[in-house]
Each structure stands twice: as structure tokens, then as C-alpha cells.
Short mmCIF file of C-alpha atoms in Angstrom, two decimals:
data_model
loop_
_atom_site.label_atom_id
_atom_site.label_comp_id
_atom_site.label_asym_id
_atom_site.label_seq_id
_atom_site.Cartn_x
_atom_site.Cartn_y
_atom_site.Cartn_z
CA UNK A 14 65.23 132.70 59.68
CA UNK A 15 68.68 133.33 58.63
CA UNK A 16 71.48 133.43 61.72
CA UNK A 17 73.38 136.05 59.45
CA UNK A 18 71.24 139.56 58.93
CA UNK A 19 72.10 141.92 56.49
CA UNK A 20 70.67 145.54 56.40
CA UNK A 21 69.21 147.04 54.58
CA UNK A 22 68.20 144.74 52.16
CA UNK A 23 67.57 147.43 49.07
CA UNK A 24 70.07 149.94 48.30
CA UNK A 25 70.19 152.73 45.86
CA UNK A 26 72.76 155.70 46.17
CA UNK A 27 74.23 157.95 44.19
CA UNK A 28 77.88 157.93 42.99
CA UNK A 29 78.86 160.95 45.55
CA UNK A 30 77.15 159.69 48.90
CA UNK A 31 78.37 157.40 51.32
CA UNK A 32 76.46 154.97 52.52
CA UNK A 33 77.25 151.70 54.98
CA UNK A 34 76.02 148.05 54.66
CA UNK A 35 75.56 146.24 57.97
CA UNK A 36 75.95 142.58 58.41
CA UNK A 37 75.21 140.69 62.33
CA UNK A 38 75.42 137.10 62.84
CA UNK A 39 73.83 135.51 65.73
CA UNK A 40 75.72 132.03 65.31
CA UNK A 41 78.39 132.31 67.36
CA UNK A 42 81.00 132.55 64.58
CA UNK A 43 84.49 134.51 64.80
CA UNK A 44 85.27 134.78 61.11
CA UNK A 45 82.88 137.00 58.56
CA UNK A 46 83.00 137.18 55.01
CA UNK A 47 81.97 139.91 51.87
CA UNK A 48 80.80 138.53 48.47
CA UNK A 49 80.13 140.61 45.43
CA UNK A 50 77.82 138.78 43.45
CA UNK A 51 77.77 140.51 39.89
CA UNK A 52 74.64 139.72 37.21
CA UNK A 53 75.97 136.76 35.05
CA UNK A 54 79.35 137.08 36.71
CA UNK A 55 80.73 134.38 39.36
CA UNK A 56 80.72 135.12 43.14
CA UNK A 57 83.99 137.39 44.28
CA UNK A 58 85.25 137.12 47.38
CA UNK A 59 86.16 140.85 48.84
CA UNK A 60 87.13 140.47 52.64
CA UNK A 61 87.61 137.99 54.99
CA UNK A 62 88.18 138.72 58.93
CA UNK A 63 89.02 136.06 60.56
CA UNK A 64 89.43 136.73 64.88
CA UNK A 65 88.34 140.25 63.92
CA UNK A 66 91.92 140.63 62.11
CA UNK A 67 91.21 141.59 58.29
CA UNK A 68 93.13 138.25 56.47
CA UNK A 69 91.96 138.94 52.98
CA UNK A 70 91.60 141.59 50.72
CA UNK A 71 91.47 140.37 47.30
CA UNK A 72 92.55 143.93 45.13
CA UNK A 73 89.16 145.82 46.55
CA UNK A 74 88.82 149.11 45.52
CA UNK A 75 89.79 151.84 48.28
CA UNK A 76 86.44 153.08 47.61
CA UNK A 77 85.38 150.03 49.93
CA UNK A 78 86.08 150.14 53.18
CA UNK A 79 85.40 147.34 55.31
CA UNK A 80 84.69 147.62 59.85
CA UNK A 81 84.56 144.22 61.85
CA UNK A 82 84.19 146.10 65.37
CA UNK A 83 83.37 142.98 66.76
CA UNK A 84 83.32 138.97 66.00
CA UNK A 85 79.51 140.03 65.20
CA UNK A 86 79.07 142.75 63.53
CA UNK A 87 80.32 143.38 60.39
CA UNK A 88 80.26 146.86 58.10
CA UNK A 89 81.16 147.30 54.50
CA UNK A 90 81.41 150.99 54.24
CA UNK A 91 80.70 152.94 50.72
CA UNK A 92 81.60 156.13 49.19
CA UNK A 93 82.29 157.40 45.45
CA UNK A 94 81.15 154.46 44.06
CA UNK A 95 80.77 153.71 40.25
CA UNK A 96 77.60 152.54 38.36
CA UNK A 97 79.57 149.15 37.51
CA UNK A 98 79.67 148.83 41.61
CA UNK A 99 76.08 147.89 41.26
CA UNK A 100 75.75 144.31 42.62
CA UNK A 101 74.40 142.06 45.39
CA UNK A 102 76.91 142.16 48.62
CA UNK A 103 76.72 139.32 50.77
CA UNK A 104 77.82 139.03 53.86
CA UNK A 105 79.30 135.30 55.53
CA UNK A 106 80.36 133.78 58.65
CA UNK A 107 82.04 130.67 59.66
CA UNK A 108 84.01 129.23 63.01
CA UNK A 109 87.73 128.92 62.99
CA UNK A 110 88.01 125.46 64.13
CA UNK A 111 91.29 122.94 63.96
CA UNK A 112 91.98 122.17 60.12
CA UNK A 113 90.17 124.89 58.84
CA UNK A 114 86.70 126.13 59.11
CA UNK A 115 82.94 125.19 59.12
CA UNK A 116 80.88 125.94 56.53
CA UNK A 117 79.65 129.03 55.62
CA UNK A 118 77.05 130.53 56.11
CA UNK A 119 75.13 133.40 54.35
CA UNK A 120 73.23 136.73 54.82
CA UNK A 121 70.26 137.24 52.31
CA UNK A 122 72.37 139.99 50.62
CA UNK A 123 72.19 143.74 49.96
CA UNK A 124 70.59 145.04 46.63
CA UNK A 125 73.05 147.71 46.19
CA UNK A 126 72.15 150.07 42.79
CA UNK A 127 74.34 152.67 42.14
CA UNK A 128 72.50 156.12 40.00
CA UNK B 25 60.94 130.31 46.43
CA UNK B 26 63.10 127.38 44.88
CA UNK B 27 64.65 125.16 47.17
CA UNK B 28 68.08 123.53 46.60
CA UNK B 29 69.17 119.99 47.92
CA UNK B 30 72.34 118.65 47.91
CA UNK B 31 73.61 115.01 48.05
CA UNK B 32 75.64 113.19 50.07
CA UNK B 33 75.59 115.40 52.87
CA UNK B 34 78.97 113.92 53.39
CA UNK B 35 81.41 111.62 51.51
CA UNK B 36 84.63 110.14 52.30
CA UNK B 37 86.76 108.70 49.82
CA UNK B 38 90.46 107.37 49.49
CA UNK B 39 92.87 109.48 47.11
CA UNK B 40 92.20 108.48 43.35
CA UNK B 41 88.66 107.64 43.81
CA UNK B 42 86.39 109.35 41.73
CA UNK B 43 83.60 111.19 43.19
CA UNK B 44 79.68 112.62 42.24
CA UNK B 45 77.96 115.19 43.81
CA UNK B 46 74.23 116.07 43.08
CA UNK B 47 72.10 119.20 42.96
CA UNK B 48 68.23 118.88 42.82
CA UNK B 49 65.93 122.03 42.27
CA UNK B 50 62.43 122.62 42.82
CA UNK B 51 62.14 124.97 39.70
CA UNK B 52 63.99 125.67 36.77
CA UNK B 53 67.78 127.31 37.23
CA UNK B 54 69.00 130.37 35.41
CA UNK B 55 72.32 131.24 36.69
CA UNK B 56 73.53 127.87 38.69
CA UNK B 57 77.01 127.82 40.18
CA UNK B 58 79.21 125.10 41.60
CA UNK B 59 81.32 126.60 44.75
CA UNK B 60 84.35 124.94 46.51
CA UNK B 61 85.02 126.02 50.18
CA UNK B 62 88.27 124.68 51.05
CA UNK B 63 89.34 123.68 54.61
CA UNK B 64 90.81 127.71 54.86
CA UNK B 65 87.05 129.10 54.11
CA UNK B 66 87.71 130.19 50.85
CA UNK B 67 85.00 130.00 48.56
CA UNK B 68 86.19 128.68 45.20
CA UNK B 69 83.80 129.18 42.18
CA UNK B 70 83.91 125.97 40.26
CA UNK B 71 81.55 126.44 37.65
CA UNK B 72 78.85 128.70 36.28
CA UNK B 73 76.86 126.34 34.29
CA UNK B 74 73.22 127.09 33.85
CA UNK B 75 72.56 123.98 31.39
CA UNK B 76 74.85 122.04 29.86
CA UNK B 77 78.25 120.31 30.57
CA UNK B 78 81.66 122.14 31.42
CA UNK B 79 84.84 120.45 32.23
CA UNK B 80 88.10 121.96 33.86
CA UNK B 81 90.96 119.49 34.30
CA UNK B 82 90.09 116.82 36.79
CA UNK B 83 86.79 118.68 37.34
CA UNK B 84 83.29 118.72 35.05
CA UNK B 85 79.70 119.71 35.77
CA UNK B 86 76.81 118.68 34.38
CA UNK B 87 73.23 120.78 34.47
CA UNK B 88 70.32 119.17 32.84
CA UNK B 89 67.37 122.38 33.56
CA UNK B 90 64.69 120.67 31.78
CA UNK B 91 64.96 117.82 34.78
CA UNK B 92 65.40 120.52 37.52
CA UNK B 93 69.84 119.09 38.61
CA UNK B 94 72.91 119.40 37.98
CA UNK B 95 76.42 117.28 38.50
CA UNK B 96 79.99 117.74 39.50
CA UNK B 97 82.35 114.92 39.00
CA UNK B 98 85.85 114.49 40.51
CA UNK B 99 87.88 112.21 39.20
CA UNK B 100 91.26 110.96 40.34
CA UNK B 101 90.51 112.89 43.86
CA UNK B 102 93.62 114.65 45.75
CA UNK B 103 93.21 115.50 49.17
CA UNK B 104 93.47 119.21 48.14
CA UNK B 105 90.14 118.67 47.13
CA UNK B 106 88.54 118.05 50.73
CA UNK B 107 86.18 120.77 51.80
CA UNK B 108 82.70 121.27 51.16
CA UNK B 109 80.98 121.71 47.63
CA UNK B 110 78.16 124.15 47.44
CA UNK B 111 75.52 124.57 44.75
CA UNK B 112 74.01 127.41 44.31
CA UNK B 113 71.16 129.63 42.08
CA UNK B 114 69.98 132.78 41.60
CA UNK B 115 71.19 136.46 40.45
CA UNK B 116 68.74 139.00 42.53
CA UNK B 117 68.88 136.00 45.69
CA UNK B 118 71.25 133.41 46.07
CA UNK B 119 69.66 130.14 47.40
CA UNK B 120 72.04 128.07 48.66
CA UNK B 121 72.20 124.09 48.58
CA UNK B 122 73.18 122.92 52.14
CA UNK B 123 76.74 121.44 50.46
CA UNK B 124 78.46 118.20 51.18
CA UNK B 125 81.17 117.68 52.96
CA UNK B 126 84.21 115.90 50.63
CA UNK B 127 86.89 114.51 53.08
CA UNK B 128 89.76 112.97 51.01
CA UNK B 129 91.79 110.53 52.59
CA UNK B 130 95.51 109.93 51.63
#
């Protein structure tokens, strides 16, 4: 069993709703982590909080809008999105420690399909 | 599902040494990536390389699919390239290898 959960796991929405993906790890962690992974494309990193301060945001569309309420919870909020958004969105989480940080670790991902 | 194992768990090297990391799969691999998470916790892709051999600079990968691994060679290591490596498979699921941990030494 995965210490990161991602909800829900399936996702299909059209291009005018809004719709939020949920990410929770149980590991203790204090930074968290979005990945777009696009068919034959290589993983993208999207956000990185790291002390529940955003410290990355690598040219996301507005249109995504991430939430870290919390060092374990983590929300990727969507709305307007475009057929090409259409990906699997994994969520991440690692410890700040002295030098750098532990490994990551990763959610099972969210299906997202965009109609 | 496929599994993914990675070896060494962890190396240590001096600076200049040249370095091989190994991926071993339980099935065949479609869409295998090499992934380098640096001591900041950025992931780094490497390499998408499915079958066949790919080289960038001091960096080249190796997959053989037919015998189920791939390769990643570092030559002439710097200590920029401590951290640890990650291989990886899948488009609908990503099954991560458990990565090994490359500590360069100056």
C-alpha cells in the first residue's frame, strides 16, 4: 500500500467544469510534488511545495491551480481545461533534510481525460 | 503487474570514476525512462529509451527489451551528479524502480 494516496484515481471532465485532484501522504514528509506524465512524452515536473511554501512552478498554465493546506494534503485544482490537458497527474512527497532531500516518493496517479 | 529492480541500492564513487546502474524487469518495457533526482528533489528525466542505446554527453543508456533491462553509464563522474537515479515504466501506471543512491565524492 502506497504512503502517498491520490483521489480519484479515474477522471473524465469536460473542458468547462472544474474539477479538483486530491493527493494525502501518510509518510511524514513536508515537501509534495505534481507530475504530468504525457503518453510517449517524458515526466514534467509542475509544482513543488516545499514547508507548505509553493518553490516551483515550472510555466503551468493558470488554468492549474495548485492548494497545499497542509504538509499533507495536497490539491491540484482544475478548470477550463483543454483536450491536450489529458494526462496522468502524479502526485510526490519527500523530507527536507540537510543537503537536500530523500527520495521521492509517488502516488499511483490520476487518469485525468479531458471531453 | 511488472516489477522493477534497481541495482546498487547505493554507490559511492570518487570524482572521475565511471559508474553503471542496472534496471531489471519482470516483463517486457514499452515506454522506459531513466530519472535523476538531484540532492534539491528535482526530478531530472535522463532518458526515454524503450530499446536501444541513447547517449547525452557524459551520460548513455542502454535498454535491451528482449532480455527484460536496461543501463545507464556515467562516465568521468562530477559530484553534480550525486542524487538518486530512478528507472521507471509504464504510460497508463508508472512503476517505479526503488533507485540507487549515487554519492560522488570530490
Amino acid at each position: 500500500e502506497t504512503g502517498v494516496t491520490q483521489t480519484p484515481r479515474h477522471l473524465v471532465m469536460g473542458m468547462t467544469n472544474k474539477k479538483s485532484l486530491k493527493c494525502e501522504q501518510h509518510l511524514g514528509h513536508n515537501a509534495m510534488y505534481w507530475y504530468k506524465q504525457s503518453a510517449k512524452k517524458p515526466l514534467e515536473l509542475m509544482f513543488v511545495y516545499s514547508l507548505e511554501e509553493r518553490v516551483e512552478n515550472n510555466s503551468v498554465p493558470s488554468r492549474f491551480s495548485p492548494e497545499c493546506p497542509n504538509s499533507s494534503h495536497l490539491f491540484l485544482h482544475l478548470h477550463t481545461l483543454q483536450p491536450e490537458d489529458s494526462a496522468l497527474y502524479l502526485c510526490a512527497s519527500s523530507q527536507v533534510i540537510s543537503g537536500g532531500y530523500s527520495p521521492l516518493h509517488f502516488g499511483n496517479g490520476t487518469r485525468l481525460t479531458v471531453t | 503487474g511488472i516489477q522493477v529492480e534497481q541495482s546498487p541500492p547505493d554507490l559511492i564513487l570518487q570524482e572521475g570514476a565511471n559508474s553503471t546502474l542496472r534496471c531489471n524487469f519482470s516483463d517486457s518495457v514499452n515506454n522506459l525512462q531513466w530519472f535523476h533526482q538531484n540532492p534539491w528533489g528535482q526530478l531530472i528525466n535522463l532518458f526515454y529509451i524503450p530499446s536501444g542505446t541513447k547517449q547525452n554527453g557524459r551520460l548513455s543508456a542502454t535498454t535491451v527489451a528482449t532480455e527484460r533491462y536496461s543501463l545507464l553509464y556515467i562516465s568521468s563522474s562530477q559530484t553534480t551528479d550525486s542524487g538518486v537515479y530512478f528507472c521507471v515504466e509504464g504510460a497508463q501506471k508508472l512503476v517505479f524502480g526503488q533507485g540507487t543512491r549515487l554519492t560522488i565524492n570530490p
